[in-house]
mmCIF file of C-alpha atoms and ligand atoms in Angstrom:
data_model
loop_
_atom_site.group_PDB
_atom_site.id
_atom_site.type_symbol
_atom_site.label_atom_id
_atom_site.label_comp_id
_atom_site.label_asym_id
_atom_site.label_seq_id
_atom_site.Cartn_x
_atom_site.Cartn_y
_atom_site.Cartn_z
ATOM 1 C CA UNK A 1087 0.000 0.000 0.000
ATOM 2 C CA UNK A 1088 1.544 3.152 -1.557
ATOM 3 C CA UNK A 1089 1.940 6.344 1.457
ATOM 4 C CA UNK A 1090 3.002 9.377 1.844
ATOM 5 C CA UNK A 1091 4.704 8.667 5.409
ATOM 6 C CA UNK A 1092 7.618 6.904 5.540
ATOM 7 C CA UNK A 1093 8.007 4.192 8.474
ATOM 8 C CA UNK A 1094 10.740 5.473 11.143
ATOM 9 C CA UNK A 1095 14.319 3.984 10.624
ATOM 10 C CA UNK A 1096 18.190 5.682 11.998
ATOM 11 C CA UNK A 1097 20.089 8.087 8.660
ATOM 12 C CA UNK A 1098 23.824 7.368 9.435
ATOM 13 C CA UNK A 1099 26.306 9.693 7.482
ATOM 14 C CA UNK A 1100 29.934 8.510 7.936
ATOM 15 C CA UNK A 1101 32.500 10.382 6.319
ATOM 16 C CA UNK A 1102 34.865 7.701 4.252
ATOM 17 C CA UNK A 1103 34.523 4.000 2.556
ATOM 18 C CA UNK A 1104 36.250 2.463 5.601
ATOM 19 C CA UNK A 1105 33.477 3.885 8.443
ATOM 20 C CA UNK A 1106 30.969 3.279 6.016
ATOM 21 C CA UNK A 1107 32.041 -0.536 5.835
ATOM 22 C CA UNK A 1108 32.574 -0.872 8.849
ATOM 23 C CA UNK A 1109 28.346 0.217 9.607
ATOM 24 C CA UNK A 1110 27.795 -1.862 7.433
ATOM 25 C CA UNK A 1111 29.772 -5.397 9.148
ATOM 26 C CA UNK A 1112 28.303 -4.349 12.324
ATOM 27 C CA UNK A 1113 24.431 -3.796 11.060
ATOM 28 C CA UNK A 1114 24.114 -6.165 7.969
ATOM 29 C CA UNK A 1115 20.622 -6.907 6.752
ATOM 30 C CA UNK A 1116 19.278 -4.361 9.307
ATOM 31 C CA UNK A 1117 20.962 -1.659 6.724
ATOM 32 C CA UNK A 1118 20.230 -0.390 3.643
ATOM 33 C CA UNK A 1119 22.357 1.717 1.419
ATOM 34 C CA UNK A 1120 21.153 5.054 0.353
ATOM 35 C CA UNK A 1121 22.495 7.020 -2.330
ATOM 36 C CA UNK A 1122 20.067 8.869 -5.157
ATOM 37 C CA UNK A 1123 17.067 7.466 -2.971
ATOM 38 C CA UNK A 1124 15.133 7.584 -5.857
ATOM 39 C CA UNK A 1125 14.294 4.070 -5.997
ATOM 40 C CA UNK A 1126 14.738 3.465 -1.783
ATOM 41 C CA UNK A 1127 12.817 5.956 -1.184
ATOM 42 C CA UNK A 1128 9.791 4.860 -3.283
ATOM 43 C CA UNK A 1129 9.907 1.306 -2.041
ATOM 44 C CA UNK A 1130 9.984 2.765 1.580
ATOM 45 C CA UNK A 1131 6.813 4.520 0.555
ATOM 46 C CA UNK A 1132 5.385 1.556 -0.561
ATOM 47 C CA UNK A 1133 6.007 -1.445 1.610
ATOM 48 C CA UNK A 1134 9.832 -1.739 2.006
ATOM 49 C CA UNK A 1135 10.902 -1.267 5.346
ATOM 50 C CA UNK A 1136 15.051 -1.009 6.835
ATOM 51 C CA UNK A 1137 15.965 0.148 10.727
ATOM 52 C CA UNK A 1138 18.790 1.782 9.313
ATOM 53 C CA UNK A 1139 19.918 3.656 6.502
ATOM 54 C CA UNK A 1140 23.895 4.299 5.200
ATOM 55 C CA UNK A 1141 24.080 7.404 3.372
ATOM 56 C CA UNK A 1142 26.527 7.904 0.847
ATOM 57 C CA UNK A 1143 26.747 11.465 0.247
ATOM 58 C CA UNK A 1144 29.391 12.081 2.678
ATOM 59 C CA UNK A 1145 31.430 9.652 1.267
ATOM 60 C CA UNK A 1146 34.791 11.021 -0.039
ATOM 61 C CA UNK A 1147 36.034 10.526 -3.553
ATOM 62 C CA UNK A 1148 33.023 8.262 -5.514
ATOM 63 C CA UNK A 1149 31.677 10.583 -7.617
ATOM 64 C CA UNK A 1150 34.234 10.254 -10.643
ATOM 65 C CA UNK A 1151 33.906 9.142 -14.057
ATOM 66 C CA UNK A 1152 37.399 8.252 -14.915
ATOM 67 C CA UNK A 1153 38.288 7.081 -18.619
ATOM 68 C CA UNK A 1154 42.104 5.645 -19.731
ATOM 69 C CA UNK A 1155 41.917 4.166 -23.166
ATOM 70 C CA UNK A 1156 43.596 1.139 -21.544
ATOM 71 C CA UNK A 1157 42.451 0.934 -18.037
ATOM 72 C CA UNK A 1158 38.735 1.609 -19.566
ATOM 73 C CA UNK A 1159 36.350 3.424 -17.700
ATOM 74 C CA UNK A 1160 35.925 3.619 -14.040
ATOM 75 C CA UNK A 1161 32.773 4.968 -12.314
ATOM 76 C CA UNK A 1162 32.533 5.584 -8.425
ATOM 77 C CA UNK A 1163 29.342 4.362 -6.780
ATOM 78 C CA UNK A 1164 28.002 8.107 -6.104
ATOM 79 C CA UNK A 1165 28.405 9.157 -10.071
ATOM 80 C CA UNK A 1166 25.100 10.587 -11.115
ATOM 81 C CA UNK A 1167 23.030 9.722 -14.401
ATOM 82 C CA UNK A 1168 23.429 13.948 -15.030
ATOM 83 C CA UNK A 1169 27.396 12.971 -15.078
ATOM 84 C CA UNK A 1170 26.857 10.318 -17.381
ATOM 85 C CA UNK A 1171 25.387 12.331 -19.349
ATOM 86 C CA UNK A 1172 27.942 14.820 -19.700
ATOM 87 C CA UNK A 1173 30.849 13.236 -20.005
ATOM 88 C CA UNK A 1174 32.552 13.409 -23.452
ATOM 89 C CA UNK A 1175 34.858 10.276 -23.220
ATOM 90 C CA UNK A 1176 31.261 7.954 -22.217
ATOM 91 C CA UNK A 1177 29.775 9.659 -25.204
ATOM 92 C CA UNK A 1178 32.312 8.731 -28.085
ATOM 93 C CA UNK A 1179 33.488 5.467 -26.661
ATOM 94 C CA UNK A 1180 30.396 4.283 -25.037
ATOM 95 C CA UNK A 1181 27.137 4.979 -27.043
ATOM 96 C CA UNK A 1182 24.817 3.014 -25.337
ATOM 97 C CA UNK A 1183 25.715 4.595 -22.038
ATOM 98 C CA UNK A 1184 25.260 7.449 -22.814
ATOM 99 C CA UNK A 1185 22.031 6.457 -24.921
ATOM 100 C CA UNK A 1186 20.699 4.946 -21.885
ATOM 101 C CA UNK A 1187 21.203 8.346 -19.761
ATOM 102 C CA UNK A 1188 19.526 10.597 -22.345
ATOM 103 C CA UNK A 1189 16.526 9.023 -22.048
ATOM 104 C CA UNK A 1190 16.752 8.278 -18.613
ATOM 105 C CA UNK A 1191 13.481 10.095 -16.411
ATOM 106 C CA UNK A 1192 13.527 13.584 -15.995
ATOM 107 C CA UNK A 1193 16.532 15.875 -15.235
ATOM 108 C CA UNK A 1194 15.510 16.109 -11.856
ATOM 109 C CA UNK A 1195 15.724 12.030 -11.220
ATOM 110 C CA UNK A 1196 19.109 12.050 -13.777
ATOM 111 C CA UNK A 1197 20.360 14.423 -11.111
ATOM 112 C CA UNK A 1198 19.805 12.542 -7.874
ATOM 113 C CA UNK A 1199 19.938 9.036 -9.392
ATOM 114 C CA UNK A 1200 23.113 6.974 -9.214
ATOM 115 C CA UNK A 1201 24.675 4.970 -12.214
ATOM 116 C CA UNK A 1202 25.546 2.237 -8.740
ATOM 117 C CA UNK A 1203 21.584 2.868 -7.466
ATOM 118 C CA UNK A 1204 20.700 1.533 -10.723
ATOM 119 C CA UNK A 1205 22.287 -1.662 -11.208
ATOM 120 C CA UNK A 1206 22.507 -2.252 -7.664
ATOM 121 C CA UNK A 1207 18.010 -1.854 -7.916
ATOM 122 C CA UNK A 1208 18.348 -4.834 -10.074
ATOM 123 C CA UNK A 1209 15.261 -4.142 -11.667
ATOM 124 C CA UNK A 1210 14.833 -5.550 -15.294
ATOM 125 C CA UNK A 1211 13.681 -1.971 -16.505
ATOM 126 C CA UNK A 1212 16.912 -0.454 -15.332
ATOM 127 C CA UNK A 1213 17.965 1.450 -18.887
ATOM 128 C CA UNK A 1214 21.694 2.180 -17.588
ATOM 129 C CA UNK A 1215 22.046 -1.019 -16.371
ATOM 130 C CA UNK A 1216 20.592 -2.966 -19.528
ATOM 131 C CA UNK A 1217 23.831 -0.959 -21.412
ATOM 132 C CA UNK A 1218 25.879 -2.034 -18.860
ATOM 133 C CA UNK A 1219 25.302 -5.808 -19.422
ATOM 134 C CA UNK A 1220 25.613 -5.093 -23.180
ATOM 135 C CA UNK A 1221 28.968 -3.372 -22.529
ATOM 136 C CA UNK A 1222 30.095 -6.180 -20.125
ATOM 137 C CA UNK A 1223 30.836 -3.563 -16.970
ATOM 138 C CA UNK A 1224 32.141 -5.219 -13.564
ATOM 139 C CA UNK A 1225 30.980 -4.038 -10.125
ATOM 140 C CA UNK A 1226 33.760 -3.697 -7.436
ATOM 141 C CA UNK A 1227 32.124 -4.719 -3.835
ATOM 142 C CA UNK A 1228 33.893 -3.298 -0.653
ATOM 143 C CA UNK A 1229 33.418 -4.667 2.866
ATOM 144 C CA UNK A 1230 35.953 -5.306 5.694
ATOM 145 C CA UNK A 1231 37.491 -8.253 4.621
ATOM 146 C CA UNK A 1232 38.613 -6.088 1.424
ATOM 147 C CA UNK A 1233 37.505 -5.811 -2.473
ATOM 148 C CA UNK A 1234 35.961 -8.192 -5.351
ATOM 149 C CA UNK A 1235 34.655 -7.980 -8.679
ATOM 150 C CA UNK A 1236 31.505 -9.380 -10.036
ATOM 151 C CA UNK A 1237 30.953 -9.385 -13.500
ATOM 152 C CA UNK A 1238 27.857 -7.591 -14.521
ATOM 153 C CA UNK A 1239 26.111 -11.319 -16.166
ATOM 154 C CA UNK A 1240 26.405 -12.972 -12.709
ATOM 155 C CA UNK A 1241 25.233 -9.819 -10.866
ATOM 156 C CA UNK A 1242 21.434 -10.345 -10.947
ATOM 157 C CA UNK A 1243 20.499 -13.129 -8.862
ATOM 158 C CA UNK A 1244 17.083 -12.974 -9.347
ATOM 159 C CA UNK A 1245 14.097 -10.073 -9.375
ATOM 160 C CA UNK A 1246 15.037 -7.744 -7.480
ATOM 161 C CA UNK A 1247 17.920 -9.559 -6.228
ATOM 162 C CA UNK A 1248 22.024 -9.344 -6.814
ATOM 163 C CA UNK A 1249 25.050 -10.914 -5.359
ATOM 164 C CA UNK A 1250 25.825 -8.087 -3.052
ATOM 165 C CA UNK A 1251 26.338 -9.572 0.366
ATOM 166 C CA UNK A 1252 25.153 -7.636 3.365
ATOM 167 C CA UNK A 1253 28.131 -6.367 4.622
ATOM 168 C CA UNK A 1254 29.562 -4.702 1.110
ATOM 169 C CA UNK A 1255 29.139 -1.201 -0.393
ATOM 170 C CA UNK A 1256 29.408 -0.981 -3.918
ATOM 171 C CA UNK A 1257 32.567 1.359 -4.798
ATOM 172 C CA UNK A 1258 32.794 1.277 -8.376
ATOM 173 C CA UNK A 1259 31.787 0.184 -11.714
ATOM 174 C CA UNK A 1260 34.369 -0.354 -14.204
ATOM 175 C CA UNK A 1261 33.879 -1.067 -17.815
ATOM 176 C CA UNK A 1262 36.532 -2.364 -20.574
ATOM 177 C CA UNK A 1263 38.020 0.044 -23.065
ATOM 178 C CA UNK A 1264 36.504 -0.311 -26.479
ATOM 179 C CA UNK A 1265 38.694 -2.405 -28.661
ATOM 180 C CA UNK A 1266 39.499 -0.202 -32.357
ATOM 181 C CA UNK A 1267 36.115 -1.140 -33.809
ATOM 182 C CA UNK A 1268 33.891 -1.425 -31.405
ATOM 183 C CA UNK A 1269 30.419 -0.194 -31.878
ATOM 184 C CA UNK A 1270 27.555 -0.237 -29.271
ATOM 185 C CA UNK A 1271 23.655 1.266 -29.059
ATOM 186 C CA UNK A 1272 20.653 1.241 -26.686
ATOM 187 C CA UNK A 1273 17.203 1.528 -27.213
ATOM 188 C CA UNK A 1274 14.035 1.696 -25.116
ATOM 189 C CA UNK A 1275 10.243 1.647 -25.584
ATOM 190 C CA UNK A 1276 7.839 3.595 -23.331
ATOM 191 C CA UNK A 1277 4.728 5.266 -23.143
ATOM 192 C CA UNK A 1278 5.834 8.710 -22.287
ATOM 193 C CA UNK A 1279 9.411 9.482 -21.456
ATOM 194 C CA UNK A 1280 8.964 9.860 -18.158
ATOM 195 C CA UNK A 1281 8.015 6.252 -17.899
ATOM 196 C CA UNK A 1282 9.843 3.556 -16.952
ATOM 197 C CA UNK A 1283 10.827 0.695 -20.155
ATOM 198 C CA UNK A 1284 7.878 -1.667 -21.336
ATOM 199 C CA UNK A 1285 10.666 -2.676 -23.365
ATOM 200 C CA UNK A 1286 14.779 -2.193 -23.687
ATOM 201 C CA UNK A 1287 17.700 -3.287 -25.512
ATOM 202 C CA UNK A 1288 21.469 -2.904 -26.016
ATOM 203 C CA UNK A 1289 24.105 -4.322 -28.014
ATOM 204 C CA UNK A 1290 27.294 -4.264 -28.717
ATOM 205 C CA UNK A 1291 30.053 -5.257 -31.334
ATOM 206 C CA UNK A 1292 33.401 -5.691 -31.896
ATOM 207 C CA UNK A 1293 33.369 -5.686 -35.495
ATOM 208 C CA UNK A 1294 36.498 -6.089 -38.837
ATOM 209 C CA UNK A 1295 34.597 -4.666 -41.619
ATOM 210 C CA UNK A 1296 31.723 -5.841 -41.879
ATOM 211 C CA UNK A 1297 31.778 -8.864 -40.596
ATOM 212 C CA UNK A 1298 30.882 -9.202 -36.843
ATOM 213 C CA UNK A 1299 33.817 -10.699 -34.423
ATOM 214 C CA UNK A 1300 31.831 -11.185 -31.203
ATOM 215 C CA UNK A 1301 28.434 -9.244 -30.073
ATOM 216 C CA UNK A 1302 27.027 -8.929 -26.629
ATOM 217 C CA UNK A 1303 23.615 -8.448 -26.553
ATOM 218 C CA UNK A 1304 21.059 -7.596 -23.501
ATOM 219 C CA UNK A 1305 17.151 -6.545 -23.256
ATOM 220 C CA UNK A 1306 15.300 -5.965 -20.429
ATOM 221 C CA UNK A 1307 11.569 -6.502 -19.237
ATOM 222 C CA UNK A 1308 11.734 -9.758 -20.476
ATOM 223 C CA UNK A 1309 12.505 -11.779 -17.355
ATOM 224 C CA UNK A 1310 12.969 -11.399 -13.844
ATOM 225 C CA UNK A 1311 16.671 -9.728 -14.858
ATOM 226 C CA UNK A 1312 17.971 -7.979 -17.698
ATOM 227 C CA UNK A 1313 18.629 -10.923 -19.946
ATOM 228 C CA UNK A 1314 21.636 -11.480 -22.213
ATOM 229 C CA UNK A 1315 20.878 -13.356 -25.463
ATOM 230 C CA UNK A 1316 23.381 -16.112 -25.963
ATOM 231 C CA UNK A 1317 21.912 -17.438 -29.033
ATOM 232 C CA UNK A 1318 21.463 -14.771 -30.436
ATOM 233 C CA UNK A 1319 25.051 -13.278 -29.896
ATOM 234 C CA UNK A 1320 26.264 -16.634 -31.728
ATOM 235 C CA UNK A 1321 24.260 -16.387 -34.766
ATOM 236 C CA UNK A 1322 26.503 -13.219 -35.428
ATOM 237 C CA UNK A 1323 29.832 -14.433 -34.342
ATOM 238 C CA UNK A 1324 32.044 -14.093 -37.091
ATOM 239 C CA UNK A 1325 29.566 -13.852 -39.925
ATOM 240 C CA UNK A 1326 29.071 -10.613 -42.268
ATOM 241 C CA UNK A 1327 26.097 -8.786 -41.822
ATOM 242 C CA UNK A 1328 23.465 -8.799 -43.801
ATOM 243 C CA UNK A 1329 19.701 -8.543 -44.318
ATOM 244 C CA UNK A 1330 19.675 -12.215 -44.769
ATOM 245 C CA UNK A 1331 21.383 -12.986 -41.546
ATOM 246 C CA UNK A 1332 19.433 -9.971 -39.632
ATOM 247 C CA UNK A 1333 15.985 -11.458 -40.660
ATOM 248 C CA UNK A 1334 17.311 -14.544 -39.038
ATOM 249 C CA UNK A 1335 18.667 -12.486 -35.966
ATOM 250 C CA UNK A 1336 15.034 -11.469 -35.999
ATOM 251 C CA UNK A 1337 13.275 -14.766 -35.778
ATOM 252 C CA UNK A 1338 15.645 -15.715 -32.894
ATOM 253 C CA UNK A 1339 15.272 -13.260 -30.049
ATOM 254 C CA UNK A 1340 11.368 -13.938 -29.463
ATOM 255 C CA UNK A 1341 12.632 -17.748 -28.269
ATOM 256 C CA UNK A 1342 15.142 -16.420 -25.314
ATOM 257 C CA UNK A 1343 12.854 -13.721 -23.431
ATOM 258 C CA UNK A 1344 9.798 -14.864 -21.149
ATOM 259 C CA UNK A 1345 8.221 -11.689 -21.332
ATOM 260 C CA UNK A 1346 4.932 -11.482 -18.690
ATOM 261 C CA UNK A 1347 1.576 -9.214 -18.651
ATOM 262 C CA UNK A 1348 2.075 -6.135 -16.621
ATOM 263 C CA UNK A 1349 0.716 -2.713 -16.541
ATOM 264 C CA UNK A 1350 3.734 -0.997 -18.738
ATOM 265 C CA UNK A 1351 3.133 -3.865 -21.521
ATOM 266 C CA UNK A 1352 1.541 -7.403 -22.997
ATOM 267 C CA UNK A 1353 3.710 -10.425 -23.163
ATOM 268 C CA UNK A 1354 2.351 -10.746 -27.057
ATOM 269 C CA UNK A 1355 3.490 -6.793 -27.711
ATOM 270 C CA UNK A 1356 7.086 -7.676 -26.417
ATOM 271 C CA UNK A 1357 7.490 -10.799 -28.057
ATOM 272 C CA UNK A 1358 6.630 -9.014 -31.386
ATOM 273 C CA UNK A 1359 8.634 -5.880 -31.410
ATOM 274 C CA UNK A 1360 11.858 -7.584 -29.692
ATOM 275 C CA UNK A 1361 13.259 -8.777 -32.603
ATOM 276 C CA UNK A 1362 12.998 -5.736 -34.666
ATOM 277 C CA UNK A 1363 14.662 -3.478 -31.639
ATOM 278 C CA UNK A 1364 17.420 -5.778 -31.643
ATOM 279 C CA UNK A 1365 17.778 -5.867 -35.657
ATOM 280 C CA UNK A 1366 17.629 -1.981 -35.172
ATOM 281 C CA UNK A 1367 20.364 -2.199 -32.544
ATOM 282 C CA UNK A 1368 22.841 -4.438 -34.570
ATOM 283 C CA UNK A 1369 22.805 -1.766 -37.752
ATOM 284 C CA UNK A 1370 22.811 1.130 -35.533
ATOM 285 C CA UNK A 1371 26.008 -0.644 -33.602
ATOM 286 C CA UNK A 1372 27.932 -1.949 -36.812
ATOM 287 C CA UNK A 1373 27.458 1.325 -38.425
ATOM 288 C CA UNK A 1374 28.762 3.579 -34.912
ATOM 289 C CA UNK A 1375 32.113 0.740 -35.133
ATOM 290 C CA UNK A 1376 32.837 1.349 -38.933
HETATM 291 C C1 FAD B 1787 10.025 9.229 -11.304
HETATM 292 C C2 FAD B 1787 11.065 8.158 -11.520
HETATM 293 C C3 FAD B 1787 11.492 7.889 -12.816
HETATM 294 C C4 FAD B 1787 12.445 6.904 -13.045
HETATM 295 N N1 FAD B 1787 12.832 6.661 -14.332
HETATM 296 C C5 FAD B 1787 13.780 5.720 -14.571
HETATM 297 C C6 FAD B 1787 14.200 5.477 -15.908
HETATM 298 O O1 FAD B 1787 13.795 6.137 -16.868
HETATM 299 N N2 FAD B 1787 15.096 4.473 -16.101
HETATM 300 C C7 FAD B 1787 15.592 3.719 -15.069
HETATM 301 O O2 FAD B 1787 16.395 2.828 -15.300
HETATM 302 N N3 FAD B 1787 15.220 3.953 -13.792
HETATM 303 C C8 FAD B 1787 14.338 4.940 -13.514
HETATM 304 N N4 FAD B 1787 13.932 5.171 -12.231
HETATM 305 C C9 FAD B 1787 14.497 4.361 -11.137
HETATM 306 C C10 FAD B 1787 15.702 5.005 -10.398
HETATM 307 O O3 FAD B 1787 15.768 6.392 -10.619
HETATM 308 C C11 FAD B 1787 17.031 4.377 -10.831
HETATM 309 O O4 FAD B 1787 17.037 2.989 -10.650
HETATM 310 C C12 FAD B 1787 18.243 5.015 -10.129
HETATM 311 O O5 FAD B 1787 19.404 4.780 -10.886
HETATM 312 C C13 FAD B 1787 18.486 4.521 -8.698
HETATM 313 O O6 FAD B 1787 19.624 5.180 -8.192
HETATM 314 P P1 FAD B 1787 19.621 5.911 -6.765
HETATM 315 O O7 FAD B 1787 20.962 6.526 -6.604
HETATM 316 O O8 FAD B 1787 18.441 6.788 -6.606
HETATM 317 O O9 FAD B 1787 19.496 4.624 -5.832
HETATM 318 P P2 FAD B 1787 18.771 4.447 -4.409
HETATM 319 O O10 FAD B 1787 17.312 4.587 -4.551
HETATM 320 O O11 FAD B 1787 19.448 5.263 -3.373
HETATM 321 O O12 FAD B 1787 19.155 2.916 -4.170
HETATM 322 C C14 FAD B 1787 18.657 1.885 -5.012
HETATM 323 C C15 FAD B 1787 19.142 0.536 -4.477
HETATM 324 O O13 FAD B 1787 20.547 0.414 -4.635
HETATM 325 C C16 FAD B 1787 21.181 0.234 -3.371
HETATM 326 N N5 FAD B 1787 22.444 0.994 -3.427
HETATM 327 C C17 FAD B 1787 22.621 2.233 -3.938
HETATM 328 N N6 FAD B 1787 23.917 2.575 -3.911
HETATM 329 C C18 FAD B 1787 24.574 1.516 -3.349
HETATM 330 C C19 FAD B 1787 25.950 1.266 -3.064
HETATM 331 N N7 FAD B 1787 26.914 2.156 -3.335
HETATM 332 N N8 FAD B 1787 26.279 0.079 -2.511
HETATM 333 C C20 FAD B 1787 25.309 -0.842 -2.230
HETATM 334 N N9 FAD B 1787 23.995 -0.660 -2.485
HETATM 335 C C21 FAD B 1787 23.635 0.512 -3.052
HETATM 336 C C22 FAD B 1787 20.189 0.781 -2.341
HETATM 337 O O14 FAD B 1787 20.390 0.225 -1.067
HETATM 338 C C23 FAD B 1787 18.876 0.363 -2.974
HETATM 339 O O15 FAD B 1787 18.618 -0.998 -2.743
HETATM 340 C C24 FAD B 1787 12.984 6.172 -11.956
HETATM 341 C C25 FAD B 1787 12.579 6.462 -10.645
HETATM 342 C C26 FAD B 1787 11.632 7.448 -10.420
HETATM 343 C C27 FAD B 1787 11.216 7.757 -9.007
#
């Protein structure tokens, strides 16, 4: 039941990663992390309860977008969608990114909302985060005991759900550097822009010519996570593109997505329109690598 009150719960502001960790080994599942709150706070308007919340704001040195064209791109946890969406380097060597952000809510939610709060969410709307499985990003996870990595594919556990433990904060997200012909585009499909996906999709391609070397492809609101499309991605590997072989691209998608009724969309609606986004996607990707 949606309200307008929010229950009662502690706001605890420490001032670096290692205080912040350290909340977080002593109150584990009685914590949540809050950054942009614009997805926390919802739920805690809805039926979502925590006795504590960690903010992040005070939190020194996480709100950087950092790009090295060998090192890739780096992203601390408290980087905004507005950031995203200004940065030059995400623009030219990450397209669907940056695609994702543009069309990403209003620019009051791009400005609160965190690139981390997103993925982190885990829901299978999430637009940056369907780009982010489609670029292959890894999340760095920080608790007491030190750092890990989890790549992006293994991330979602479930709806809703991720392989976060309860004692780490997310610190960074990190993403490859684009290889010399490497293309990549997102797309979603809404109602009205300020609407959350009934529909998304991102792919990318590493690409010699014109024939395709290796594709990752991801849609979301198809499944309880933002799904990659293994069969899909193989029906391009190493082949030249061409009408013939995106026709058959086509036919393929609708057989790896369980798509489900639900207010934003019909299960028959995203069955029939997947395979032209992704079709779309491929030709808008292999022409941004070339
Ligand atoms: C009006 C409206 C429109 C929206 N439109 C879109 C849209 O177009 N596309 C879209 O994808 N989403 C949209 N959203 C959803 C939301 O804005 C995004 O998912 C956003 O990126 C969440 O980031 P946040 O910083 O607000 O996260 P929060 O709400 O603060 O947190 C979200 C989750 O991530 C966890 N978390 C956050 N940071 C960390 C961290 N560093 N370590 C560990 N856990 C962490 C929190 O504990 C929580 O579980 C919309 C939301 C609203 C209210």
């Amino acid at each position: 039941m949606s309200s307008r009150i929010l229950p009662n719960f502690d706001l605890l502001v420490p001032n670096s990663t290692s205080e912040a960790v350290n909340l977080l080994a002593h109150y584990q599942e009685r914590a949540a992390i809050l950054a942009g709150g614009t997805d926390l706070i919802v739920a805690m308007k809805m039926n979502y309860e925590s006795e504590i919340l960690i903010s992040v704001s005070e939190l020194d040195g996480l709100d950087y977008i950092d790009f090295d064209p060998n090192s890739g791109l780096h992203i601390g946890a408290k980087a905004t969608v507005s950031q995203i969406l200004d940065n030059a380097d995400v623009k030219q060597h990450y397209p669907a990114l940056w695609q994702a952000a543009n069309v990403f809510a209003t620019p009051q939610i791009r400005t609160a909302a965190t690139l981390a709060g997103n993925v982190l969410r885990g829901s299978p709307a999430g637009d940056c985060s369907c780009a982010l499985l489609a670029l292959g990003a890894r999340i760095v996870l920080q608790s007491t005991e030190g750092k890990r990595e989890v790549a992006i594919e293994d991330f979602w556990t479930g709806y809703n759900q991720n392989a976060r433990k309860p004692s780490e904060l997310a610190i960074e997200i990190i993403v490859d550097a684009p290889q010399s012909a490497t293309g990549s585009a997102f797309h979603r499909m809404t109602r009205v822009n300020e609407d959350l996906a009934k529909l998304n999709g991102s792919v990318r391609l590493d690409m010699d010519g014109n024939v395709c070397k290796s594709a990752r492809i991801a849609m979301g609101c198809v499944g309880p996570t933002t799904l990659r499309l293994p069969k899909t991605e193989k029906l391009l590997q190493n082949e030249e593109i061409t009408p013939e072989l995106l026709a058959h691209v086509a036919d393929m998608v609708p057989t790896e997505i369980s798509p489900i009724d639900d207010k934003r969309s019909t299960a028959e609606y995203r069955l029939m329109v997947s395979g032209v986004v992704i079709k779309r996607l491929i030709e808008q990707a292999a022409t941004a690598a070339n």
